[in-house]
Coordinates of C-alpha atoms in Angstrom, one line a residue:
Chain L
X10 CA 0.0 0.0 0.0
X11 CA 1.6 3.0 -0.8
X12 CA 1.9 6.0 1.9
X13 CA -0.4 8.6 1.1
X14 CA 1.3 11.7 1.9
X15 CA 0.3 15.3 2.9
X16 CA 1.7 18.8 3.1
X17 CA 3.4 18.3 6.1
X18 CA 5.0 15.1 5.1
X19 CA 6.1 15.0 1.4
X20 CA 9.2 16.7 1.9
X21 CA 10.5 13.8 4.4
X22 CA 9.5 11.2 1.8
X23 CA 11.5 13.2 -0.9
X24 CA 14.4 12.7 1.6
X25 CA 13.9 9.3 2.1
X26 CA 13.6 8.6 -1.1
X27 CA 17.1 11.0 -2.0
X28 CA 18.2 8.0 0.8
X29 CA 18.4 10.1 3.3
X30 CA 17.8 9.2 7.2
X31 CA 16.6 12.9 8.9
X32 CA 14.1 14.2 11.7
X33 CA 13.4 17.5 12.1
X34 CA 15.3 19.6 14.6
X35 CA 13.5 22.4 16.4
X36 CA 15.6 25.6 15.5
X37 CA 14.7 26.9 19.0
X38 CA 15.0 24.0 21.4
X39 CA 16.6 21.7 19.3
X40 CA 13.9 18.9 19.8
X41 CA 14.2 16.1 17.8
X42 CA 10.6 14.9 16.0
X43 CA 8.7 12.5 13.9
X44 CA 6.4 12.4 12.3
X45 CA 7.0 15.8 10.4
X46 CA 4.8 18.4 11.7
X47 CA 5.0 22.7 11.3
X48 CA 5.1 22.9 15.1
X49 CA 7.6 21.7 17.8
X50 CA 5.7 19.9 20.6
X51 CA 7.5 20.4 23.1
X52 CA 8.3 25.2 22.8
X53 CA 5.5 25.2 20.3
X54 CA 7.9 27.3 17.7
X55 CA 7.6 26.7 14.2
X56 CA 11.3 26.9 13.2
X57 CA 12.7 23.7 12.2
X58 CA 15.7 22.4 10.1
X59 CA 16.1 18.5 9.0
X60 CA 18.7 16.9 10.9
X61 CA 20.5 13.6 9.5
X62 CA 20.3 11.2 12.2
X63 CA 22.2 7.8 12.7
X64 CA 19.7 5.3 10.9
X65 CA 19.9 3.3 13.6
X66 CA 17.6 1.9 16.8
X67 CA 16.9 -1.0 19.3
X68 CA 13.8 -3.0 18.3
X69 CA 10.8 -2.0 20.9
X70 CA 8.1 -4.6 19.9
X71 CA 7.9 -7.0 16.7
X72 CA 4.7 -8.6 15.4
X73 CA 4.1 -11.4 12.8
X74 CA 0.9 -10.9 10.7
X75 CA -0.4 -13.7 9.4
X76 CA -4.0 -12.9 8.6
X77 CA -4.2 -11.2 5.2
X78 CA -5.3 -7.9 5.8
X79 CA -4.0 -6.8 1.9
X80 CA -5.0 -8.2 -0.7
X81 CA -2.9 -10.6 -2.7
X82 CA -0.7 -11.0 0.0
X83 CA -0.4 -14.5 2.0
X84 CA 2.5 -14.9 3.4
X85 CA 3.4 -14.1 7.0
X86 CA 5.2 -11.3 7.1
X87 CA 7.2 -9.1 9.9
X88 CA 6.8 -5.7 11.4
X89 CA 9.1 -4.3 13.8
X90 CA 8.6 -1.4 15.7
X91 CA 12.1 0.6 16.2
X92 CA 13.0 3.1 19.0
X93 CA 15.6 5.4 17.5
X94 CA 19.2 5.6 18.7
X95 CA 19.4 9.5 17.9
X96 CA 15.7 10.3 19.2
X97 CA 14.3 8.4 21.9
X98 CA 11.0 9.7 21.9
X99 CA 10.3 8.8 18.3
X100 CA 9.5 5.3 16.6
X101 CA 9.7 4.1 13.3
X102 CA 8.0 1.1 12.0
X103 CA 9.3 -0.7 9.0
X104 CA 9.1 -4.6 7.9
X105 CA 12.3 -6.7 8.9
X106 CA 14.7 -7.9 6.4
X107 CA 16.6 -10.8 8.5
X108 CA 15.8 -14.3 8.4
X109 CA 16.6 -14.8 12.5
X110 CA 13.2 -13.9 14.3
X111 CA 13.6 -10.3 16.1
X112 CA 14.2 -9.7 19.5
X113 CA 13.4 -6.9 22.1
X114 CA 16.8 -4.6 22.5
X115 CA 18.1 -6.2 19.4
X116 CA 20.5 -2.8 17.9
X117 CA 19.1 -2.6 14.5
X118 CA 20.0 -0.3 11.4
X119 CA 17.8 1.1 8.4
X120 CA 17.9 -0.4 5.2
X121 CA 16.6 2.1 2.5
X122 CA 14.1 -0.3 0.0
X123 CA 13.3 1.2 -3.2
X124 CA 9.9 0.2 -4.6
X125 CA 10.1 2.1 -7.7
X126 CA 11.3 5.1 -8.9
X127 CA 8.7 6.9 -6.9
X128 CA 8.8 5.5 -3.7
X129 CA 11.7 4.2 -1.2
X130 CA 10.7 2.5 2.0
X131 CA 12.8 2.3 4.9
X132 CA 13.2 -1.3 6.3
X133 CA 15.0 -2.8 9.6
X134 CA 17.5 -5.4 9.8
X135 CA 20.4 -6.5 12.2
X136 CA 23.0 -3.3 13.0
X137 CA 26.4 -4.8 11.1
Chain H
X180 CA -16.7 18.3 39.4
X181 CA -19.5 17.8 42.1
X182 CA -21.3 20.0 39.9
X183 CA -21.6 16.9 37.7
X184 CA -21.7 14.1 39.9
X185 CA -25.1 12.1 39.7
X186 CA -26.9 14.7 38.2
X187 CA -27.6 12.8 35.0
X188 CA -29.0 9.1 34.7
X189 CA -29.6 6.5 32.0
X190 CA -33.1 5.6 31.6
X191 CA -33.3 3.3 29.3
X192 CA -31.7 0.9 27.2
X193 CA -32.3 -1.0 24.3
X194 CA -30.9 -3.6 21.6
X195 CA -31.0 -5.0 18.5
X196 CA -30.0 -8.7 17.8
X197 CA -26.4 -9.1 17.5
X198 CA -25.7 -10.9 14.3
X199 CA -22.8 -11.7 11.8
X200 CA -25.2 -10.4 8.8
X201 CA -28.1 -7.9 9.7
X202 CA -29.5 -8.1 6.2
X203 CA -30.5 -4.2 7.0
X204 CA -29.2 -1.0 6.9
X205 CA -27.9 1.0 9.5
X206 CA -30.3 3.7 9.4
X207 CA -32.8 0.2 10.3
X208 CA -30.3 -0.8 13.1
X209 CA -30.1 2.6 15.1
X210 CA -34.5 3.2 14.7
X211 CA -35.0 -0.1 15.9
X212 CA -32.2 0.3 18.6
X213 CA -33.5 3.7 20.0
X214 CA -37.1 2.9 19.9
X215 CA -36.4 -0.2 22.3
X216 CA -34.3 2.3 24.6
X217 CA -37.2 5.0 24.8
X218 CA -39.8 1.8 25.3
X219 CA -37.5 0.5 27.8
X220 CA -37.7 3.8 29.5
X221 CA -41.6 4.5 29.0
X222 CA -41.1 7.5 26.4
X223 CA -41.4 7.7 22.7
X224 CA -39.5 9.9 19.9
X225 CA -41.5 12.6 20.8
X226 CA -39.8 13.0 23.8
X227 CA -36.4 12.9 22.3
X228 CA -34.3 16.0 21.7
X229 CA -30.9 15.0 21.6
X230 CA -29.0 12.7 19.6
X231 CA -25.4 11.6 19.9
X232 CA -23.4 8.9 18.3
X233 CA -19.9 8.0 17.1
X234 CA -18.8 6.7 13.9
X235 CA -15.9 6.5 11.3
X236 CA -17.9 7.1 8.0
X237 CA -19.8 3.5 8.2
X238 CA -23.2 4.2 10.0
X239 CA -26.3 6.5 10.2
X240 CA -25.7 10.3 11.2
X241 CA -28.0 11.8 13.9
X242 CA -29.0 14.1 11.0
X243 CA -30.6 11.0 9.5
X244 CA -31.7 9.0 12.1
X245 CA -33.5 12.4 13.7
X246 CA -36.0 12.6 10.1
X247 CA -36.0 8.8 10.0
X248 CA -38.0 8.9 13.5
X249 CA -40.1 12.0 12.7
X250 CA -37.9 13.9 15.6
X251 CA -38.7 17.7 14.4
X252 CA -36.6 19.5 16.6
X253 CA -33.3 18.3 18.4
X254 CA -32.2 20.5 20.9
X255 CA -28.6 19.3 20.6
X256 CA -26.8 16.4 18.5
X257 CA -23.2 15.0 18.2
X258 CA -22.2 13.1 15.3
X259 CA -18.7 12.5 16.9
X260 CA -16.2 11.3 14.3
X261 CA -14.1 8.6 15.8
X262 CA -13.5 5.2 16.8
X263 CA -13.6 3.0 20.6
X264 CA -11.5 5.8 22.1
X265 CA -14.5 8.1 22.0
X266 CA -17.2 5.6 22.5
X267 CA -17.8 6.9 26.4
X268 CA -16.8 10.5 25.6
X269 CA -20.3 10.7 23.4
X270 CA -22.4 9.1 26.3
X271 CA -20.4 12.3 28.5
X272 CA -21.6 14.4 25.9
X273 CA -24.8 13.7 26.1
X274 CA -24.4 13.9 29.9
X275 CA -23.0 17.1 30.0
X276 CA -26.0 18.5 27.6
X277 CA -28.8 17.4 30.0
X278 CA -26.9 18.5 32.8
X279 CA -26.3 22.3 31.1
X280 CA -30.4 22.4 30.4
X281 CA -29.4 22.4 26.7
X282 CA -31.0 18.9 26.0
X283 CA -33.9 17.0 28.4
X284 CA -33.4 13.9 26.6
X285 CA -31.0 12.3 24.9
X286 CA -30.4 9.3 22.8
X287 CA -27.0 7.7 22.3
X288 CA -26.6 5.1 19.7
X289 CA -24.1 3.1 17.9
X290 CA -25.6 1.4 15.0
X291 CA -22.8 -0.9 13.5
X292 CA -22.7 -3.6 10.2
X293 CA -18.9 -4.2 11.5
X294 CA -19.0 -8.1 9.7
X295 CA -21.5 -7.8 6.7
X296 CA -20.5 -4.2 5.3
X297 CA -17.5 -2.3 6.7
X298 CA -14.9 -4.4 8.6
X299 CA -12.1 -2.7 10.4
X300 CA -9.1 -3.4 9.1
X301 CA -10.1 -6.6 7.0
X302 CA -10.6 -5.0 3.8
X303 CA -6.9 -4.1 2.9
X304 CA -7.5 -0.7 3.8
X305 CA -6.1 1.4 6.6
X306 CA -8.9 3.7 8.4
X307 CA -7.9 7.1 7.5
X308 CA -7.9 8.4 11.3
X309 CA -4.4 10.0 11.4
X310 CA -2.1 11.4 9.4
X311 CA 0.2 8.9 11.1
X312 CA -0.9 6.2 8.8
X313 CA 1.1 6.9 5.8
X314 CA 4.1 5.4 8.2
X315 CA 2.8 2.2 8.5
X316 CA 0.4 1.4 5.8
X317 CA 3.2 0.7 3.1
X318 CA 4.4 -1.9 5.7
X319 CA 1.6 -3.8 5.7
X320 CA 0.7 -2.7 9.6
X321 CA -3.2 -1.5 8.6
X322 CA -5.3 -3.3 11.2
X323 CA -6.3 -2.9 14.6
X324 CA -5.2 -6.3 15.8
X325 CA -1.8 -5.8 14.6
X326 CA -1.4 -2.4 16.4
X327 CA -2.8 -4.3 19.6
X328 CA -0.4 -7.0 18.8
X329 CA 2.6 -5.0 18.6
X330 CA 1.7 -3.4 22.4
X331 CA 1.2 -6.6 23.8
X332 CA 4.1 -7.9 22.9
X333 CA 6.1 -5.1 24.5
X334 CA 3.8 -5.7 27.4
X335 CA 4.9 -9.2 27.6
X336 CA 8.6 -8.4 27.1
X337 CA 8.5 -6.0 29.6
X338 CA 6.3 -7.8 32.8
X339 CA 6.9 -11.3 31.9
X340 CA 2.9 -11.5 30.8
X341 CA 2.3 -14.7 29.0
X342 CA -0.5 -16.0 26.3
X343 CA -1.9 -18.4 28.7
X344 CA -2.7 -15.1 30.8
X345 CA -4.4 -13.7 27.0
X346 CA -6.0 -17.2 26.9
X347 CA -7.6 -17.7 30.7
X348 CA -8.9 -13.8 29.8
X349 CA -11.0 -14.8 27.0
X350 CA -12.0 -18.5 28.4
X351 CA -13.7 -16.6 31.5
X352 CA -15.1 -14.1 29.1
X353 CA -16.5 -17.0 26.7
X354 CA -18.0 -18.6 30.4
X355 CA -20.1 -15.1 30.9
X356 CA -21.1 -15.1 27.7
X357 CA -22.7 -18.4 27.9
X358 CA -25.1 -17.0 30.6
X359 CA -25.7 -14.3 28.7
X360 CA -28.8 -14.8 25.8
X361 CA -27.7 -11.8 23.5
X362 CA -24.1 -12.9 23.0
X363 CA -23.2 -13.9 19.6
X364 CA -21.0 -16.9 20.8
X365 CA -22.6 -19.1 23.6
X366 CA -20.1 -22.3 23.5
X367 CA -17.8 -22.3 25.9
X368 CA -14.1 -22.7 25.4
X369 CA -10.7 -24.3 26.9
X370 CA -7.2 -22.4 27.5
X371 CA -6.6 -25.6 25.1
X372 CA -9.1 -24.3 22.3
X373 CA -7.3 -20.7 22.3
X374 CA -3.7 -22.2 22.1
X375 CA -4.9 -24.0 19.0
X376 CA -6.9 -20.6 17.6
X377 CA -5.2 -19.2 14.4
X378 CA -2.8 -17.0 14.5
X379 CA -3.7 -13.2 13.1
X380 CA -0.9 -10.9 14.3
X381 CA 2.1 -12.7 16.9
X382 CA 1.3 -12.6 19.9
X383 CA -2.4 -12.7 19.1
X384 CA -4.6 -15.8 17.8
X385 CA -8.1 -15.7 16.8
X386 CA -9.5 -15.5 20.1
X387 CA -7.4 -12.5 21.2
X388 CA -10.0 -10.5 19.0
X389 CA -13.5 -9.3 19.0
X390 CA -15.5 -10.2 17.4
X391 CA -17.0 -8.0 14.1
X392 CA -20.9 -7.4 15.0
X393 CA -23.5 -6.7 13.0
X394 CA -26.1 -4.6 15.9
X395 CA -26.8 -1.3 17.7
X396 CA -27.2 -0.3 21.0
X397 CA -29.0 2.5 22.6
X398 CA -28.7 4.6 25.6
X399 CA -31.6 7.1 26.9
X400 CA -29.6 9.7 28.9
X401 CA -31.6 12.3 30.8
X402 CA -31.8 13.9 34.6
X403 CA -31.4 11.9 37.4
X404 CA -34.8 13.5 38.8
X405 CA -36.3 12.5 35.5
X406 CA -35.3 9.2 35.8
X407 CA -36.4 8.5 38.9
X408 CA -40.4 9.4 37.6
X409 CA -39.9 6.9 34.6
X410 CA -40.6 3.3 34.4
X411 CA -37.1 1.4 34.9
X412 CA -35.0 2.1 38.1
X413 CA -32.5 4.9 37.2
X414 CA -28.9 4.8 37.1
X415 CA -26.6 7.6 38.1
X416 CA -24.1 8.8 35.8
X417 CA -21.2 9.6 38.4
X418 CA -18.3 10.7 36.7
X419 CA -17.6 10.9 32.7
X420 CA -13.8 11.8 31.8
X421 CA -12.0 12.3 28.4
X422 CA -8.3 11.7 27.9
X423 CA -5.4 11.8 25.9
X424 CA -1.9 10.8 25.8
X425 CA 0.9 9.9 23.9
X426 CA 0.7 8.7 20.4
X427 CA 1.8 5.2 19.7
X428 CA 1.0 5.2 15.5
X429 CA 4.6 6.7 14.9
X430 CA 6.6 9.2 17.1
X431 CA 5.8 10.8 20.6
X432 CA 5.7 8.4 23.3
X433 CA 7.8 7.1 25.9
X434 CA 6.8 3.5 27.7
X435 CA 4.7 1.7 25.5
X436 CA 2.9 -0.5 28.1
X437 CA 1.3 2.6 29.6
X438 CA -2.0 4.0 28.0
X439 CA -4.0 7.6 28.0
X440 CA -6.1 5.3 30.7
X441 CA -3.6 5.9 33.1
X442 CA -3.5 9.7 33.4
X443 CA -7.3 9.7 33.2
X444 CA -8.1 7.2 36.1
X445 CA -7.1 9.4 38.7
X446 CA -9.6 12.5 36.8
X447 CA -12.9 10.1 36.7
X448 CA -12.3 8.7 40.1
X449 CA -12.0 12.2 41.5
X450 CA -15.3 13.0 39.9
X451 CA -17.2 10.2 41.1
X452 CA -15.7 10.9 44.7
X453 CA -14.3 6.9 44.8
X454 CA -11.8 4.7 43.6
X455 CA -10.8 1.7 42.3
X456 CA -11.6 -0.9 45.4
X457 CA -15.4 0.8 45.2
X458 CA -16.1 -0.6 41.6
X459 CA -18.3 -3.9 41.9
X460 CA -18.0 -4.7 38.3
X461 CA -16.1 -3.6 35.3
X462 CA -17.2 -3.6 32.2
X463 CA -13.6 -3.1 30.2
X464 CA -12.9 -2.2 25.8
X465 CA -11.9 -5.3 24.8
X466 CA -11.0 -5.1 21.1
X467 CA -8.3 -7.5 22.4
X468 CA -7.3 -9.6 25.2
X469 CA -4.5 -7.8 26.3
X470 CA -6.5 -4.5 26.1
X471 CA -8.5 -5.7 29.1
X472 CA -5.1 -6.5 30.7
X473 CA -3.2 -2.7 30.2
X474 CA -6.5 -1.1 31.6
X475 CA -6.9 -3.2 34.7
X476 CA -3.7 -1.6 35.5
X477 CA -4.0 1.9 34.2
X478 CA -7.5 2.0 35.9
X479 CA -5.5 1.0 39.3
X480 CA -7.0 -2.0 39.8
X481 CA -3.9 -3.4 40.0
X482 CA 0.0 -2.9 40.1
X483 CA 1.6 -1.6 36.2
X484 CA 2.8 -5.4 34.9
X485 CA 0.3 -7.2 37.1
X486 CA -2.4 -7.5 34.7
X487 CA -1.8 -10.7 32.9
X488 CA -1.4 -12.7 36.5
X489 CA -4.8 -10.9 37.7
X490 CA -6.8 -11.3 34.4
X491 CA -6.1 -14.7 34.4
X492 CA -6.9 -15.4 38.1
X493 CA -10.5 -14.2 38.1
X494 CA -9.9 -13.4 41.3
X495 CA -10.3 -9.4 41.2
X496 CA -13.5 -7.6 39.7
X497 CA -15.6 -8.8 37.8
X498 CA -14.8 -8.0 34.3
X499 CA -16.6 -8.1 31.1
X500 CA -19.8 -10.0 32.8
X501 CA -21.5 -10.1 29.3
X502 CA -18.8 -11.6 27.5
X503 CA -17.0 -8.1 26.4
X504 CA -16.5 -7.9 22.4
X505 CA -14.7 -11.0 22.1
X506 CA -18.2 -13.3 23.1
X507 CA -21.3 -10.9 23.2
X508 CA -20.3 -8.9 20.1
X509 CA -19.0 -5.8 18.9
X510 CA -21.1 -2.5 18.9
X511 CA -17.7 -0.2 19.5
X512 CA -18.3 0.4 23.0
X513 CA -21.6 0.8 24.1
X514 CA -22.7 -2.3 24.9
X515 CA -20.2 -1.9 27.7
X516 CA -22.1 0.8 29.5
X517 CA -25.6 -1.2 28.4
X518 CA -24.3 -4.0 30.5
X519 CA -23.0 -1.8 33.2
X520 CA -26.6 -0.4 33.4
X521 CA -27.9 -3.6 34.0
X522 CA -25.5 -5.0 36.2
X523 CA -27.0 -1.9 38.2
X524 CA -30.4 -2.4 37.8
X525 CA -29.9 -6.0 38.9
X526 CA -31.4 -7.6 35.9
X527 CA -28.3 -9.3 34.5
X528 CA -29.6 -12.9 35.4
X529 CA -27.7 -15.7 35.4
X530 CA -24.2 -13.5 35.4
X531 CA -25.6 -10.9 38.0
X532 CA -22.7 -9.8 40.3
X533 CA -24.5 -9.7 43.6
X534 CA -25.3 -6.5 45.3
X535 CA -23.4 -4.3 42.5
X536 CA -23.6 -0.8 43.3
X537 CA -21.1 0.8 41.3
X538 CA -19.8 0.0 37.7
X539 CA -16.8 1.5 35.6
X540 CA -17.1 1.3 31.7
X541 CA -14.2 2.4 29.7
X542 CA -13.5 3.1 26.2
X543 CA -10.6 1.9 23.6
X544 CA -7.4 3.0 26.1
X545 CA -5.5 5.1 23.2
X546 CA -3.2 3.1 21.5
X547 CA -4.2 3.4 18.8
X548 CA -4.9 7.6 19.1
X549 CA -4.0 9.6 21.8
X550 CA -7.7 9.4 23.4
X551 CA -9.6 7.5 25.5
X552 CA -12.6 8.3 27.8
X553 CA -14.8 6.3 30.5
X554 CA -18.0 6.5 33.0
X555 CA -18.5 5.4 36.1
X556 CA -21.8 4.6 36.9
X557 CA -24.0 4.3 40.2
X558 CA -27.2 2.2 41.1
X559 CA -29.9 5.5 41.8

């Protein structure tokens, strides 16, 4: 399914797709967030610059879907959700490209997927 | 808050048959719903001026269901766009009007063709409730049970919680709803039968989920001084809170196994001047198993991480004394506060807690928005 994207968002799939890992970075209190939004949280400013990040995190929680909730697809297939090293408060899900089940705490690091020429996903698999 | 506190009641109640295929609309559902909820209550549409539901583009506006019941002129309505999390909030709503003098009576519905014409999540398509969805939908993580999943898990990573805790959960459940003549599933089940249940998401099986309901469910809400005149014994609305919290869907957040529940408790407890060792039964959103689990916790009922060992025990509240979604069926919430209402009356029959006085009824906790909401509710 592909990600239907918005005003606030397009510009991070551009850089994602460019293959780039960034958040944005509060210009004044230098808060790290995700999803991209106009407004920092946390002083409410709207200044913001993207921030390359280490594409990197510790696996949080990991499911196994087996019922198929898309059409066409059978297979069991697995979604990890991924705490990020550089940003603590935000998560990233993504599907897991390693044959070894996940585990909790498990250091993992982003692999950039390219669908086609349009789209790049960002997946999860063991840090090297 | 003791401006609130009792002022309000629920009169009446009424139901349609639960079924897996309704064969009718759910314009049909929500008339035939409301009309047994003002019969149960001695009134008729002409006495209704308010109407409040909850929905997520698959059911009957109040602007429709108004003309549909020749009611000319509603004081007040809410069509309140949303899903579980705001299931209670409406009911609150509806409180708060009659309380204000804006409304005298009001009729909250949820009319709901959840197996035969919109299923959550089991069409391939992601419910466009956040903007957050465009971050998982292209993984394939679209559905409520996978989102549920992917909590319990860290629930059970964290605390040690286990799926036979999940399992003896939805076994007791399955026993209630055997004494109970509207639920949908009546046969009762063995920790055995839920170990060998299909797997949908890891750590969930089939009978970690609710069901998906074809029904509707009504609610008559007007003043407690009202009620007491009418024909069915009135009971109190006590406290009604709304919360939020962090979001879960993408970025924000901190622990994982904590829900918008657990700021709230404390809030609706205040209101209704009590706490958790004064609820007699509990009447808890179960989209899931472990959903039941997080809130027995967040609601205080017992320690954070203690939930799977007291779910499975039995040995605390009463919870989900009509089965909950995953055996009486699935009307997104308000056949939780239905049941509550006549745990209070004390016409539950065969699965009557004895001498209940006070009930709690929550809503979705807010995993999967930042939002959930609750009532606690009194015997007049």
């Amino acid at each position: 399914m592909r990600p239907v994207t918005d005003r606030d968002s397009a510009a991070w799939w551009e850089r994602v797709r460019a293959g780039e890992f960034v958040l944005q970075r509060c210009d004044s209190c230098g808060t790290r967030r995700f999803p991209a939004r106009a407004y920092c949280h946390r002083c409410r400013t709207a200044g913001w610059s993207w921030e390359p990040v280490e594409p990197a995190g510790r696996i949080e929680s990991w499911i196994v879907s087996h019922q198929p909730f898309l059409p066409g697809v059978r297979e069991p297939y697995v979604v990890v959700m991924v705490r990020l090293a550089d940003a603590s408060e935000c998560v990233m899900y993504g599907n897991w490209r390693c044959e070894e089940p996940p585990r909790a705490g498990r250091r993992v690091e982003a692999v950039f997927t390219a669908v086609d020429d349009g789209l790049t996903l960002i997946d999860w698999r063991p840090a090297g | 808050m003791a401006g609130f506190r009792d002022r309000t009641a629920v009169a009446g109640v009424g139901y349609t048959r639960f079924s897996k295929d309704s064969g009718v609309s759910t314009l049909t559902l929500a008339c035939e719903a409301i009309l047994a909820a003002l019969d149960d209550a001695g009134l008729t549409a002409d006495d209704v001026d308010g109407l409040a539901t909850h929905r997520v583009g698959d059911s009957a506006a109040p602007s429709v269901v108004g003309p549909a019941l020749g009611i000319r002129e509603p004081a007040w309505h809410l069509d309140q766009f949303g899903g579980g999390s705001v299931s209670h909030a409406v009911i609150g709503q509806a409180a708060l009007a009659v309380a204000a003098g804006v409304a005298r009576t009001v009729v909250c519905y949820r009319a709901i063709n959840a197996r035969s014409e919109f299923r959550m999540g089991g069409t391939g398509r992601a419910l466009p409730v956040s903007p957050e969805v465009q971050y998982q939908a292209p993984y394939g993580y679209v559905a409520p049970p996978q989102q549920y999943a992917m909590f319990a898990r860290a629930h059970m990573t964290k605390y040690g919680t286990k799926e036979e805790h999940f399992g003896q959960l939805a076994v007791r459940q399955r026993a209630s709803a055997v004494k109970n003549p509207r639920a949908l599933m009546r046969t009762p089940i063995t920790l055995d039968d839920y170990l060998a249940s299909r797997w949908i998401a890891e750590p969930f099986r089939l009978l970690d989920c609710c069901l998906e309901t074809d029904g509707a469910c009504a609610l008559v809400v007007t003043s407690a001084e009202r009620a007491r005149d009418l024909r069915r014994p009135p009971v109190l609305i006590s406290a009604a809170a709304w919360g939020g919290g962090d979001s879960f869907l993408s970025g924000g957040g901190g622990d994982v196994t904590v829900t918008a529940a657990a700021e709230m408790a404390p809030r609706l407890y205040r209101q209704a001047g009590l706490g958790p060792a004064e609820i007699d039964v509990a009447e808890i959103y179960d989209c899931f198993t472990y959903s039941v689990i997080v809130q027995l916790e967040d609601y205080g009922f017992c320690a954070k991480g203690e939930g799977g060992p007291y779910a499975a025990s039995g040995a605390g509240v009463p919870v989900n004394t009509h089965g909950g979604f995953l055996s009486e069926g699935y009307v997104h919430g308000i056949n939780h506060v239905a049941e509550a209402v006549s745990q209070l009356r004390g016409e539950a029959g065969d699965r009557q807690v004895d001498g209940a006085q006070v009930a709690l009824s929550t809503a979705q906790p807010g995993y999967i928005l930042p939002a959930t909401s609750a009532l606690i509710l009194r015997k007049g």
